[in-house]
Structures are given as C-alpha cells and as structure tokens.
Short mmCIF file of N, CA and C in Angstrom, two decimals:
data_model
loop_
_atom_site.label_atom_id
_atom_site.label_comp_id
_atom_site.label_asym_id
_atom_site.label_seq_id
_atom_site.Cartn_x
_atom_site.Cartn_y
_atom_site.Cartn_z
N MET A 6 -120.66 13.30 -137.72
CA MET A 6 -120.29 12.07 -137.07
C MET A 6 -120.43 12.18 -135.55
N ASN A 7 -120.04 13.36 -135.01
CA ASN A 7 -120.14 13.56 -133.57
C ASN A 7 -121.59 13.51 -133.10
N LYS A 8 -122.50 14.04 -133.93
CA LYS A 8 -123.92 14.02 -133.55
C LYS A 8 -124.44 12.59 -133.51
N ILE A 9 -124.05 11.79 -134.47
CA ILE A 9 -124.49 10.40 -134.52
C ILE A 9 -123.93 9.65 -133.31
N THR A 10 -122.69 9.87 -132.96
CA THR A 10 -122.08 9.22 -131.80
C THR A 10 -122.79 9.66 -130.52
N LEU A 11 -123.09 10.95 -130.41
CA LEU A 11 -123.79 11.47 -129.24
C LEU A 11 -125.19 10.87 -129.13
N ILE A 12 -125.92 10.85 -130.23
CA ILE A 12 -127.28 10.28 -130.23
C ILE A 12 -127.23 8.80 -129.91
N LEU A 13 -126.30 8.08 -130.51
CA LEU A 13 -126.16 6.65 -130.24
C LEU A 13 -125.78 6.41 -128.78
N GLY A 14 -124.89 7.23 -128.25
CA GLY A 14 -124.50 7.11 -126.84
C GLY A 14 -125.68 7.37 -125.91
N LEU A 15 -126.46 8.41 -126.17
CA LEU A 15 -127.64 8.71 -125.35
C LEU A 15 -128.68 7.60 -125.47
N PHE A 16 -128.85 7.07 -126.67
CA PHE A 16 -129.79 5.97 -126.87
C PHE A 16 -129.39 4.75 -126.04
N LEU A 17 -128.11 4.43 -126.04
CA LEU A 17 -127.63 3.29 -125.27
C LEU A 17 -127.81 3.52 -123.76
N VAL A 18 -127.60 4.74 -123.31
CA VAL A 18 -127.79 5.06 -121.89
C VAL A 18 -129.26 4.87 -121.51
N PHE A 19 -130.16 5.37 -122.33
CA PHE A 19 -131.59 5.27 -122.00
C PHE A 19 -132.12 3.85 -122.03
N ILE A 20 -131.67 3.04 -122.98
CA ILE A 20 -132.20 1.67 -123.03
C ILE A 20 -131.58 0.78 -121.95
N SER A 21 -130.45 1.21 -121.40
CA SER A 21 -129.84 0.41 -120.34
C SER A 21 -130.43 0.73 -118.97
N CYS A 22 -131.21 1.78 -118.88
CA CYS A 22 -131.84 2.13 -117.60
C CYS A 22 -132.93 1.12 -117.26
N GLU A 23 -133.07 0.87 -116.00
CA GLU A 23 -134.07 -0.07 -115.51
C GLU A 23 -135.11 0.70 -114.71
N LYS A 24 -136.36 0.29 -114.81
CA LYS A 24 -137.40 0.99 -114.06
C LYS A 24 -137.16 0.81 -112.56
N ASP A 25 -137.59 1.80 -111.80
CA ASP A 25 -137.42 1.74 -110.35
C ASP A 25 -138.23 0.59 -109.78
N ASP A 26 -137.61 -0.13 -108.87
CA ASP A 26 -138.28 -1.21 -108.17
C ASP A 26 -138.75 -0.67 -106.83
N ILE A 27 -140.01 -0.34 -106.73
CA ILE A 27 -140.57 0.22 -105.50
C ILE A 27 -141.63 -0.74 -104.99
N CYS A 28 -141.55 -1.04 -103.71
CA CYS A 28 -142.54 -1.92 -103.10
C CYS A 28 -143.80 -1.13 -102.79
N ASP A 29 -144.88 -1.51 -103.41
CA ASP A 29 -146.16 -0.83 -103.23
C ASP A 29 -146.67 -1.04 -101.80
N GLU A 30 -147.22 0.01 -101.20
CA GLU A 30 -147.75 -0.07 -99.83
C GLU A 30 -148.85 -1.12 -99.69
N SER A 31 -149.57 -1.39 -100.76
CA SER A 31 -150.67 -2.35 -100.69
C SER A 31 -150.19 -3.80 -100.74
N THR A 32 -148.90 -4.00 -101.01
CA THR A 32 -148.35 -5.36 -101.06
C THR A 32 -148.37 -5.95 -99.66
N THR A 33 -148.84 -7.19 -99.57
CA THR A 33 -148.92 -7.83 -98.25
C THR A 33 -147.53 -8.07 -97.69
N LYS A 34 -147.42 -7.82 -96.40
CA LYS A 34 -146.17 -8.02 -95.69
C LYS A 34 -146.37 -9.14 -94.68
N THR A 35 -145.38 -9.39 -93.85
CA THR A 35 -145.51 -10.42 -92.82
C THR A 35 -146.72 -10.09 -91.95
N PRO A 36 -147.68 -11.01 -91.85
CA PRO A 36 -148.92 -10.70 -91.14
C PRO A 36 -148.76 -10.73 -89.62
N LEU A 37 -149.63 -9.99 -88.97
CA LEU A 37 -149.74 -10.04 -87.52
C LEU A 37 -150.76 -11.10 -87.15
N LEU A 38 -150.65 -11.65 -85.96
CA LEU A 38 -151.60 -12.62 -85.44
C LEU A 38 -152.83 -11.85 -84.95
N VAL A 39 -154.01 -12.21 -85.44
CA VAL A 39 -155.24 -11.54 -85.02
C VAL A 39 -155.89 -12.38 -83.92
N VAL A 40 -156.04 -11.76 -82.75
CA VAL A 40 -156.63 -12.41 -81.59
C VAL A 40 -157.93 -11.70 -81.25
N GLU A 41 -158.99 -12.47 -81.07
CA GLU A 41 -160.29 -11.90 -80.71
C GLU A 41 -160.72 -12.47 -79.37
N PHE A 42 -161.33 -11.63 -78.55
CA PHE A 42 -161.73 -12.02 -77.20
C PHE A 42 -163.23 -12.24 -77.11
N PHE A 43 -163.62 -13.29 -76.35
CA PHE A 43 -165.02 -13.67 -76.23
C PHE A 43 -165.37 -13.97 -74.78
N GLN A 44 -166.66 -13.84 -74.49
CA GLN A 44 -167.20 -14.16 -73.16
C GLN A 44 -167.20 -15.67 -72.98
N TYR A 45 -166.57 -16.16 -71.92
CA TYR A 45 -166.53 -17.59 -71.64
C TYR A 45 -167.86 -18.04 -71.05
N GLY A 46 -168.31 -19.21 -71.46
CA GLY A 46 -169.52 -19.80 -70.90
C GLY A 46 -170.81 -19.38 -71.59
N VAL A 47 -170.72 -18.57 -72.62
CA VAL A 47 -171.90 -18.16 -73.37
C VAL A 47 -171.98 -19.06 -74.60
N PRO A 48 -173.14 -19.68 -74.86
CA PRO A 48 -173.25 -20.65 -75.96
C PRO A 48 -172.83 -20.09 -77.33
N LEU A 49 -173.28 -18.91 -77.66
CA LEU A 49 -172.90 -18.31 -78.94
C LEU A 49 -171.65 -17.47 -78.72
N ASP A 50 -170.83 -17.39 -79.75
CA ASP A 50 -169.64 -16.54 -79.63
C ASP A 50 -170.05 -15.09 -79.45
N GLN A 51 -169.96 -14.61 -78.22
CA GLN A 51 -170.30 -13.23 -77.92
C GLN A 51 -169.00 -12.49 -77.62
N ALA A 52 -168.63 -11.56 -78.51
CA ALA A 52 -167.38 -10.82 -78.34
C ALA A 52 -167.41 -10.05 -77.02
N LYS A 53 -166.25 -9.96 -76.39
CA LYS A 53 -166.15 -9.25 -75.12
C LYS A 53 -164.92 -8.34 -75.17
N ASN A 54 -165.11 -7.08 -74.81
CA ASN A 54 -164.01 -6.13 -74.80
C ASN A 54 -163.07 -6.39 -73.64
N VAL A 55 -161.78 -6.17 -73.88
CA VAL A 55 -160.79 -6.25 -72.81
C VAL A 55 -160.62 -4.85 -72.21
N THR A 56 -160.23 -4.82 -70.95
CA THR A 56 -160.03 -3.55 -70.26
C THR A 56 -158.57 -3.43 -69.84
N ASN A 57 -157.93 -2.38 -70.32
CA ASN A 57 -156.54 -2.08 -69.96
C ASN A 57 -155.62 -3.30 -70.10
N LEU A 58 -155.67 -3.91 -71.26
CA LEU A 58 -154.83 -5.08 -71.54
C LEU A 58 -153.44 -4.60 -71.96
N LYS A 59 -152.41 -5.12 -71.27
CA LYS A 59 -151.02 -4.86 -71.63
C LYS A 59 -150.40 -6.18 -72.07
N ILE A 60 -149.60 -6.11 -73.10
CA ILE A 60 -148.97 -7.32 -73.63
C ILE A 60 -147.47 -7.09 -73.76
N LYS A 61 -146.71 -8.09 -73.33
CA LYS A 61 -145.26 -8.00 -73.44
C LYS A 61 -144.71 -9.34 -73.90
N ALA A 62 -143.91 -9.30 -74.94
CA ALA A 62 -143.24 -10.52 -75.41
C ALA A 62 -142.09 -10.83 -74.47
N SER A 63 -141.81 -12.11 -74.29
CA SER A 63 -140.73 -12.50 -73.38
C SER A 63 -139.37 -12.00 -73.86
N THR A 64 -139.24 -11.74 -75.15
CA THR A 64 -137.97 -11.25 -75.70
C THR A 64 -137.88 -9.74 -75.75
N ALA A 65 -138.97 -9.04 -75.38
CA ALA A 65 -139.02 -7.58 -75.48
C ALA A 65 -138.59 -6.92 -74.17
N THR A 66 -138.12 -5.70 -74.29
CA THR A 66 -137.76 -4.93 -73.10
C THR A 66 -138.90 -4.04 -72.65
N ASP A 67 -139.87 -3.82 -73.52
CA ASP A 67 -141.00 -2.96 -73.17
C ASP A 67 -142.30 -3.61 -73.64
N PHE A 68 -143.41 -3.02 -73.22
CA PHE A 68 -144.72 -3.53 -73.60
C PHE A 68 -145.01 -3.22 -75.07
N TYR A 69 -145.93 -3.98 -75.65
CA TYR A 69 -146.34 -3.78 -77.04
C TYR A 69 -147.16 -2.48 -77.13
N VAL A 70 -146.88 -1.67 -78.15
CA VAL A 70 -147.57 -0.38 -78.32
C VAL A 70 -148.83 -0.59 -79.16
N PHE A 71 -149.98 -0.24 -78.57
CA PHE A 71 -151.25 -0.32 -79.30
C PHE A 71 -151.66 1.03 -79.87
N ASN A 72 -151.26 2.12 -79.20
CA ASN A 72 -151.65 3.46 -79.62
C ASN A 72 -150.39 4.31 -79.77
N SER A 73 -149.86 4.37 -80.98
CA SER A 73 -148.58 5.05 -81.20
C SER A 73 -148.69 6.56 -81.08
N THR A 74 -149.89 7.12 -81.10
CA THR A 74 -150.04 8.57 -80.99
C THR A 74 -150.07 9.04 -79.54
N ALA A 75 -150.31 8.15 -78.60
CA ALA A 75 -150.33 8.53 -77.18
C ALA A 75 -148.91 8.80 -76.71
N THR A 76 -148.77 9.75 -75.80
CA THR A 76 -147.45 10.12 -75.31
C THR A 76 -147.18 9.63 -73.89
N ASP A 77 -148.16 9.01 -73.28
CA ASP A 77 -147.97 8.49 -71.92
C ASP A 77 -148.13 6.97 -71.94
N ASN A 78 -148.30 6.38 -70.77
CA ASN A 78 -148.40 4.92 -70.67
C ASN A 78 -149.65 4.33 -71.32
N THR A 79 -150.62 5.16 -71.69
CA THR A 79 -151.82 4.63 -72.34
C THR A 79 -151.50 4.06 -73.72
N LYS A 80 -150.34 4.39 -74.26
CA LYS A 80 -149.97 3.83 -75.56
C LYS A 80 -149.81 2.31 -75.51
N TYR A 81 -149.60 1.78 -74.31
CA TYR A 81 -149.42 0.33 -74.14
C TYR A 81 -150.73 -0.41 -73.87
N LEU A 82 -151.84 0.31 -73.78
CA LEU A 82 -153.10 -0.32 -73.38
C LEU A 82 -154.01 -0.62 -74.56
N ALA A 83 -154.50 -1.85 -74.61
CA ALA A 83 -155.59 -2.20 -75.51
C ALA A 83 -156.84 -2.05 -74.65
N ASN A 84 -157.67 -1.10 -74.97
CA ASN A 84 -158.79 -0.77 -74.11
C ASN A 84 -160.08 -0.70 -74.92
N ASN A 85 -161.14 -1.27 -74.38
CA ASN A 85 -162.47 -1.24 -75.01
C ASN A 85 -162.43 -1.76 -76.44
N THR A 86 -161.72 -2.84 -76.63
CA THR A 86 -161.68 -3.50 -77.93
C THR A 86 -161.75 -5.01 -77.70
N ASN A 87 -162.28 -5.70 -78.67
CA ASN A 87 -162.35 -7.16 -78.55
C ASN A 87 -161.41 -7.86 -79.54
N LYS A 88 -160.60 -7.06 -80.25
CA LYS A 88 -159.70 -7.65 -81.25
C LYS A 88 -158.37 -6.91 -81.23
N ILE A 89 -157.28 -7.68 -81.22
CA ILE A 89 -155.94 -7.10 -81.27
C ILE A 89 -155.12 -7.81 -82.34
N GLN A 90 -154.04 -7.16 -82.75
CA GLN A 90 -153.10 -7.75 -83.70
C GLN A 90 -151.71 -7.65 -83.10
N ILE A 91 -151.03 -8.80 -83.01
CA ILE A 91 -149.70 -8.84 -82.40
C ILE A 91 -148.74 -9.60 -83.31
N PRO A 92 -147.46 -9.25 -83.29
CA PRO A 92 -146.49 -9.93 -84.16
C PRO A 92 -146.03 -11.26 -83.59
N LEU A 93 -145.65 -12.14 -84.48
CA LEU A 93 -145.00 -13.40 -84.12
C LEU A 93 -143.53 -13.28 -84.52
N GLN A 94 -142.66 -13.94 -83.78
CA GLN A 94 -141.23 -13.92 -84.11
C GLN A 94 -140.99 -14.71 -85.39
N VAL A 95 -140.27 -14.13 -86.32
CA VAL A 95 -139.99 -14.83 -87.58
C VAL A 95 -138.75 -15.71 -87.48
N ASP A 96 -137.93 -15.50 -86.46
CA ASP A 96 -136.69 -16.27 -86.33
C ASP A 96 -136.78 -17.36 -85.27
N ALA A 97 -138.00 -17.75 -84.93
CA ALA A 97 -138.22 -18.80 -83.92
C ALA A 97 -139.46 -19.60 -84.30
N ASN A 98 -139.70 -20.70 -83.59
CA ASN A 98 -140.90 -21.50 -83.87
C ASN A 98 -141.95 -21.33 -82.77
N PHE A 99 -141.77 -20.31 -81.93
CA PHE A 99 -142.79 -19.97 -80.94
C PHE A 99 -142.61 -18.51 -80.53
N THR A 100 -143.68 -17.92 -80.02
CA THR A 100 -143.63 -16.59 -79.42
C THR A 100 -144.35 -16.67 -78.09
N HIS A 101 -143.71 -16.19 -77.05
CA HIS A 101 -144.27 -16.22 -75.70
C HIS A 101 -144.63 -14.79 -75.29
N TYR A 102 -145.87 -14.61 -74.84
CA TYR A 102 -146.35 -13.31 -74.39
C TYR A 102 -146.87 -13.39 -72.96
N THR A 103 -146.85 -12.26 -72.29
CA THR A 103 -147.54 -12.10 -71.01
C THR A 103 -148.68 -11.13 -71.26
N PHE A 104 -149.90 -11.59 -71.02
CA PHE A 104 -151.10 -10.75 -71.17
C PHE A 104 -151.53 -10.33 -69.76
N THR A 105 -151.62 -9.03 -69.52
CA THR A 105 -152.07 -8.53 -68.22
C THR A 105 -153.37 -7.78 -68.41
N LEU A 106 -154.43 -8.30 -67.81
CA LEU A 106 -155.76 -7.70 -67.88
C LEU A 106 -155.94 -6.76 -66.69
N ASN A 107 -156.65 -5.64 -66.89
CA ASN A 107 -156.86 -4.62 -65.85
C ASN A 107 -155.51 -4.14 -65.30
N SER A 108 -154.57 -3.88 -66.20
CA SER A 108 -153.19 -3.59 -65.80
C SER A 108 -153.04 -2.30 -65.00
N THR A 109 -154.00 -1.40 -65.06
CA THR A 109 -153.90 -0.14 -64.31
C THR A 109 -154.56 -0.25 -62.95
N ASP A 110 -155.05 -1.40 -62.60
CA ASP A 110 -155.79 -1.61 -61.36
C ASP A 110 -155.00 -2.54 -60.43
N THR A 111 -155.33 -2.50 -59.15
CA THR A 111 -154.67 -3.41 -58.20
C THR A 111 -155.15 -4.84 -58.37
N THR A 112 -156.24 -5.03 -59.11
CA THR A 112 -156.78 -6.37 -59.36
C THR A 112 -156.30 -6.93 -60.69
N SER A 113 -155.16 -6.46 -61.17
CA SER A 113 -154.65 -6.94 -62.46
C SER A 113 -154.36 -8.44 -62.38
N ILE A 114 -154.60 -9.11 -63.51
CA ILE A 114 -154.40 -10.55 -63.61
C ILE A 114 -153.49 -10.81 -64.80
N THR A 115 -152.47 -11.61 -64.60
CA THR A 115 -151.51 -11.91 -65.65
C THR A 115 -151.65 -13.36 -66.10
N ASP A 116 -151.55 -13.55 -67.40
CA ASP A 116 -151.58 -14.89 -67.98
C ASP A 116 -150.47 -15.00 -69.00
N ASP A 117 -149.76 -16.11 -68.98
CA ASP A 117 -148.74 -16.37 -69.99
C ASP A 117 -149.37 -17.18 -71.10
N ILE A 118 -149.02 -16.81 -72.33
CA ILE A 118 -149.55 -17.53 -73.49
C ILE A 118 -148.42 -17.71 -74.50
N GLN A 119 -148.35 -18.90 -75.05
CA GLN A 119 -147.32 -19.20 -76.04
C GLN A 119 -147.97 -19.72 -77.30
N PHE A 120 -147.58 -19.15 -78.43
CA PHE A 120 -148.06 -19.58 -79.74
C PHE A 120 -146.94 -20.38 -80.40
N ASN A 121 -147.24 -21.61 -80.80
CA ASN A 121 -146.27 -22.51 -81.42
C ASN A 121 -146.59 -22.64 -82.91
N TYR A 122 -145.59 -22.53 -83.76
CA TYR A 122 -145.84 -22.48 -85.20
C TYR A 122 -144.59 -22.85 -85.99
N ILE A 123 -144.79 -22.97 -87.29
CA ILE A 123 -143.70 -23.14 -88.24
C ILE A 123 -143.70 -21.90 -89.12
N THR A 124 -142.53 -21.34 -89.35
CA THR A 124 -142.39 -20.15 -90.18
C THR A 124 -141.96 -20.55 -91.58
N GLN A 125 -142.56 -19.89 -92.57
CA GLN A 125 -142.18 -20.12 -93.96
C GLN A 125 -141.95 -18.76 -94.61
N ASP A 126 -140.81 -18.59 -95.27
CA ASP A 126 -140.50 -17.34 -95.96
C ASP A 126 -140.92 -17.46 -97.42
N LEU A 127 -141.67 -16.46 -97.89
CA LEU A 127 -142.14 -16.44 -99.28
C LEU A 127 -141.56 -15.22 -99.99
N PHE A 128 -141.08 -15.43 -101.21
CA PHE A 128 -140.57 -14.32 -102.01
C PHE A 128 -141.74 -13.52 -102.57
N VAL A 129 -141.74 -12.22 -102.32
CA VAL A 129 -142.81 -11.35 -102.80
C VAL A 129 -142.40 -10.71 -104.12
N SER A 130 -141.28 -9.99 -104.13
CA SER A 130 -140.74 -9.36 -105.34
C SER A 130 -139.34 -8.85 -105.02
N ARG A 131 -138.64 -8.40 -106.05
CA ARG A 131 -137.30 -7.85 -105.80
C ARG A 131 -137.38 -6.61 -104.93
N ALA A 132 -138.37 -5.80 -105.14
CA ALA A 132 -138.50 -4.55 -104.37
C ALA A 132 -138.92 -4.82 -102.93
N CYS A 133 -139.82 -5.77 -102.75
CA CYS A 133 -140.36 -6.03 -101.40
C CYS A 133 -139.57 -7.09 -100.65
N GLY A 134 -138.87 -7.92 -101.35
CA GLY A 134 -138.11 -8.98 -100.69
C GLY A 134 -139.00 -10.13 -100.28
N TYR A 135 -138.77 -10.63 -99.08
CA TYR A 135 -139.50 -11.79 -98.56
C TYR A 135 -140.49 -11.36 -97.49
N LYS A 136 -141.50 -12.17 -97.31
CA LYS A 136 -142.39 -12.04 -96.16
C LYS A 136 -142.49 -13.41 -95.51
N SER A 137 -142.82 -13.42 -94.25
CA SER A 137 -142.98 -14.68 -93.53
C SER A 137 -144.46 -14.96 -93.33
N VAL A 138 -144.83 -16.22 -93.46
CA VAL A 138 -146.18 -16.67 -93.11
C VAL A 138 -146.00 -17.76 -92.05
N PHE A 139 -147.06 -18.03 -91.32
CA PHE A 139 -146.96 -18.95 -90.19
C PHE A 139 -148.03 -20.02 -90.26
N ASN A 140 -147.67 -21.22 -89.82
CA ASN A 140 -148.61 -22.32 -89.66
C ASN A 140 -148.61 -22.70 -88.18
N LEU A 141 -149.72 -22.46 -87.49
CA LEU A 141 -149.80 -22.85 -86.09
C LEU A 141 -149.70 -24.36 -85.99
N ASN A 142 -148.99 -24.83 -85.00
CA ASN A 142 -148.80 -26.26 -84.75
C ASN A 142 -150.18 -26.90 -84.53
N THR A 143 -150.49 -27.96 -85.25
CA THR A 143 -151.83 -28.56 -85.15
C THR A 143 -152.01 -29.38 -83.88
N THR A 144 -150.93 -29.90 -83.29
CA THR A 144 -151.08 -30.72 -82.08
C THR A 144 -151.01 -29.89 -80.81
N ASN A 145 -150.24 -28.81 -80.80
CA ASN A 145 -150.11 -27.98 -79.61
C ASN A 145 -149.91 -26.52 -80.03
N PRO A 146 -150.95 -25.89 -80.59
CA PRO A 146 -150.77 -24.55 -81.13
C PRO A 146 -150.60 -23.46 -80.07
N ILE A 147 -151.28 -23.62 -78.92
CA ILE A 147 -151.30 -22.56 -77.91
C ILE A 147 -151.23 -23.18 -76.52
N THR A 148 -150.41 -22.61 -75.66
CA THR A 148 -150.42 -23.00 -74.25
C THR A 148 -150.62 -21.74 -73.41
N THR A 149 -151.40 -21.86 -72.35
CA THR A 149 -151.63 -20.72 -71.45
C THR A 149 -151.47 -21.17 -70.01
N SER A 150 -151.31 -20.20 -69.13
CA SER A 150 -151.21 -20.51 -67.70
C SER A 150 -152.59 -20.50 -67.04
N ASN A 151 -153.63 -20.17 -67.80
CA ASN A 151 -155.04 -20.25 -67.36
C ASN A 151 -155.34 -19.49 -66.07
N ASN A 152 -154.82 -18.29 -65.94
CA ASN A 152 -155.19 -17.46 -64.79
C ASN A 152 -156.49 -16.71 -65.06
N TRP A 153 -156.57 -16.01 -66.16
CA TRP A 153 -157.83 -15.36 -66.54
C TRP A 153 -158.31 -15.84 -67.90
N ILE A 154 -157.44 -16.43 -68.68
CA ILE A 154 -157.84 -17.01 -69.96
C ILE A 154 -158.38 -18.40 -69.69
N GLU A 155 -159.67 -18.59 -69.95
CA GLU A 155 -160.29 -19.90 -69.73
C GLU A 155 -159.92 -20.89 -70.83
N SER A 156 -159.91 -20.40 -72.08
CA SER A 156 -159.49 -21.26 -73.18
C SER A 156 -159.07 -20.40 -74.37
N ALA A 157 -158.20 -20.98 -75.19
CA ALA A 157 -157.75 -20.34 -76.42
C ALA A 157 -157.97 -21.34 -77.54
N VAL A 158 -158.70 -20.92 -78.57
CA VAL A 158 -159.08 -21.81 -79.66
C VAL A 158 -158.56 -21.25 -80.97
N VAL A 159 -157.97 -22.12 -81.78
CA VAL A 159 -157.48 -21.70 -83.09
C VAL A 159 -158.65 -21.64 -84.06
N ASN A 160 -158.82 -20.51 -84.69
CA ASN A 160 -159.86 -20.32 -85.70
C ASN A 160 -159.29 -20.51 -87.10
N GLN A 161 -158.01 -20.16 -87.28
CA GLN A 161 -157.34 -20.27 -88.58
C GLN A 161 -155.88 -20.65 -88.32
N TYR A 162 -155.47 -21.85 -88.72
CA TYR A 162 -154.11 -22.32 -88.47
C TYR A 162 -153.07 -21.62 -89.35
N PHE A 163 -153.43 -21.35 -90.61
CA PHE A 163 -152.49 -20.73 -91.54
C PHE A 163 -152.63 -19.22 -91.46
N ILE A 164 -151.55 -18.55 -91.09
CA ILE A 164 -151.57 -17.10 -90.89
C ILE A 164 -150.84 -16.47 -92.07
N GLU A 165 -151.63 -15.98 -93.04
CA GLU A 165 -151.04 -15.36 -94.22
C GLU A 165 -151.49 -13.92 -94.40
N ASN A 166 -152.54 -13.50 -93.68
CA ASN A 166 -152.99 -12.12 -93.75
C ASN A 166 -153.69 -11.75 -92.44
N GLN A 167 -154.14 -10.52 -92.35
CA GLN A 167 -154.77 -10.02 -91.13
C GLN A 167 -156.26 -9.79 -91.32
N LYS A 168 -156.86 -10.45 -92.29
CA LYS A 168 -158.27 -10.23 -92.59
C LYS A 168 -159.20 -11.10 -91.76
N VAL A 169 -158.67 -12.16 -91.17
CA VAL A 169 -159.50 -13.08 -90.39
C VAL A 169 -158.94 -13.21 -88.98
N THR A 170 -159.80 -13.63 -88.06
CA THR A 170 -159.35 -13.93 -86.70
C THR A 170 -158.64 -15.27 -86.70
N HIS A 171 -157.44 -15.30 -86.17
CA HIS A 171 -156.66 -16.54 -86.12
C HIS A 171 -156.89 -17.30 -84.81
N VAL A 172 -156.99 -16.57 -83.70
CA VAL A 172 -157.14 -17.19 -82.38
C VAL A 172 -158.27 -16.50 -81.63
N LYS A 173 -159.12 -17.33 -80.99
CA LYS A 173 -160.19 -16.82 -80.13
C LYS A 173 -159.82 -17.12 -78.69
N ILE A 174 -159.84 -16.09 -77.86
CA ILE A 174 -159.56 -16.26 -76.43
C ILE A 174 -160.84 -16.03 -75.66
N TYR A 175 -161.20 -17.01 -74.82
CA TYR A 175 -162.40 -16.93 -73.99
C TYR A 175 -161.98 -16.63 -72.56
N PHE A 176 -162.65 -15.60 -71.97
CA PHE A 176 -162.35 -15.26 -70.57
C PHE A 176 -163.60 -14.79 -69.87
#
C-alpha cells in the first residue's frame, strides 16, 4: 500500500509541474528607431556617413552608447556609419534628442530633433511579457532645429522592428 501511495504521490507531483517559461532571444522586443543619413541635394538617395556623431536624449544624464566595448569617450561616437539605431521612450508620446556632428572638433554642430508618436503595448507571451511598438504622428512626426539637418523624412511610420529604415535624415 505504501508503494502505491508513493507512486501515486510522485505521479501527482510530476503532472502538476509546468514547463519553464523562457523568453527566447529571437523573440522580437521593443524596437529601436532606425535612422539613416543621406547627402542633401543629390537627386538619388546617396547614403552619407556621419563623423563623430554624439546623441543625447533630453531625459538622459549621459550620451547614448554606440560602442559598448570601448573604454573611453569613443563609446559615445557613431563614426563612419550611415545608419544608427536609437530608442524611443515608451512612457511618453515623444522623444527629444540632441544630435552633435563632428563632436570631437571645434567645428561641432548641434541639432535638436524630436520624434512624435503614439505608443502601443503588445502582449508577446507570459515569459516575454509586453513589447511596445510606435506609430509616428502622421501630421507632425519630426521637428528639428535645422542647424545641420536639412530635412528629416519618414520612410516607415509604423515602428515594429529594426529591419527597415524608419527615418531618413538629409544633411
């Protein structure tokens, strides 16, 4: 009788166990805004690399880190690239950044840029929780101070992944 009780007890323990809920790394998370830079005044979209670009959100205490392996101030520089990925605030309907071009030079130029959007939270799974997606405002998606940025054009209003360019900046 004791063996039957033990076996029945173990059986009940095993069937009451639930599989581990682990969020797979490949599961999409809250996307970053993909910004691509282009040469202004050229008829065809000709990508243009930025030089020593530093970016700081108005709510941040430090600059955005582009190179996490660097141990000096170069970790804050987007250099020799024409595409960057930056986060949008999930608890607001806009994110304001300061973009500084040639930040290591005395000829540095700063431009303020604000992205206006609506945030929507989507349930992914119990393990992963929620992710946020963004819809850029169709009437006033981007405002800039136009110091070195000649124009900013929305390429994709709905921001759900990082596979496409969302905003094109011409300078």
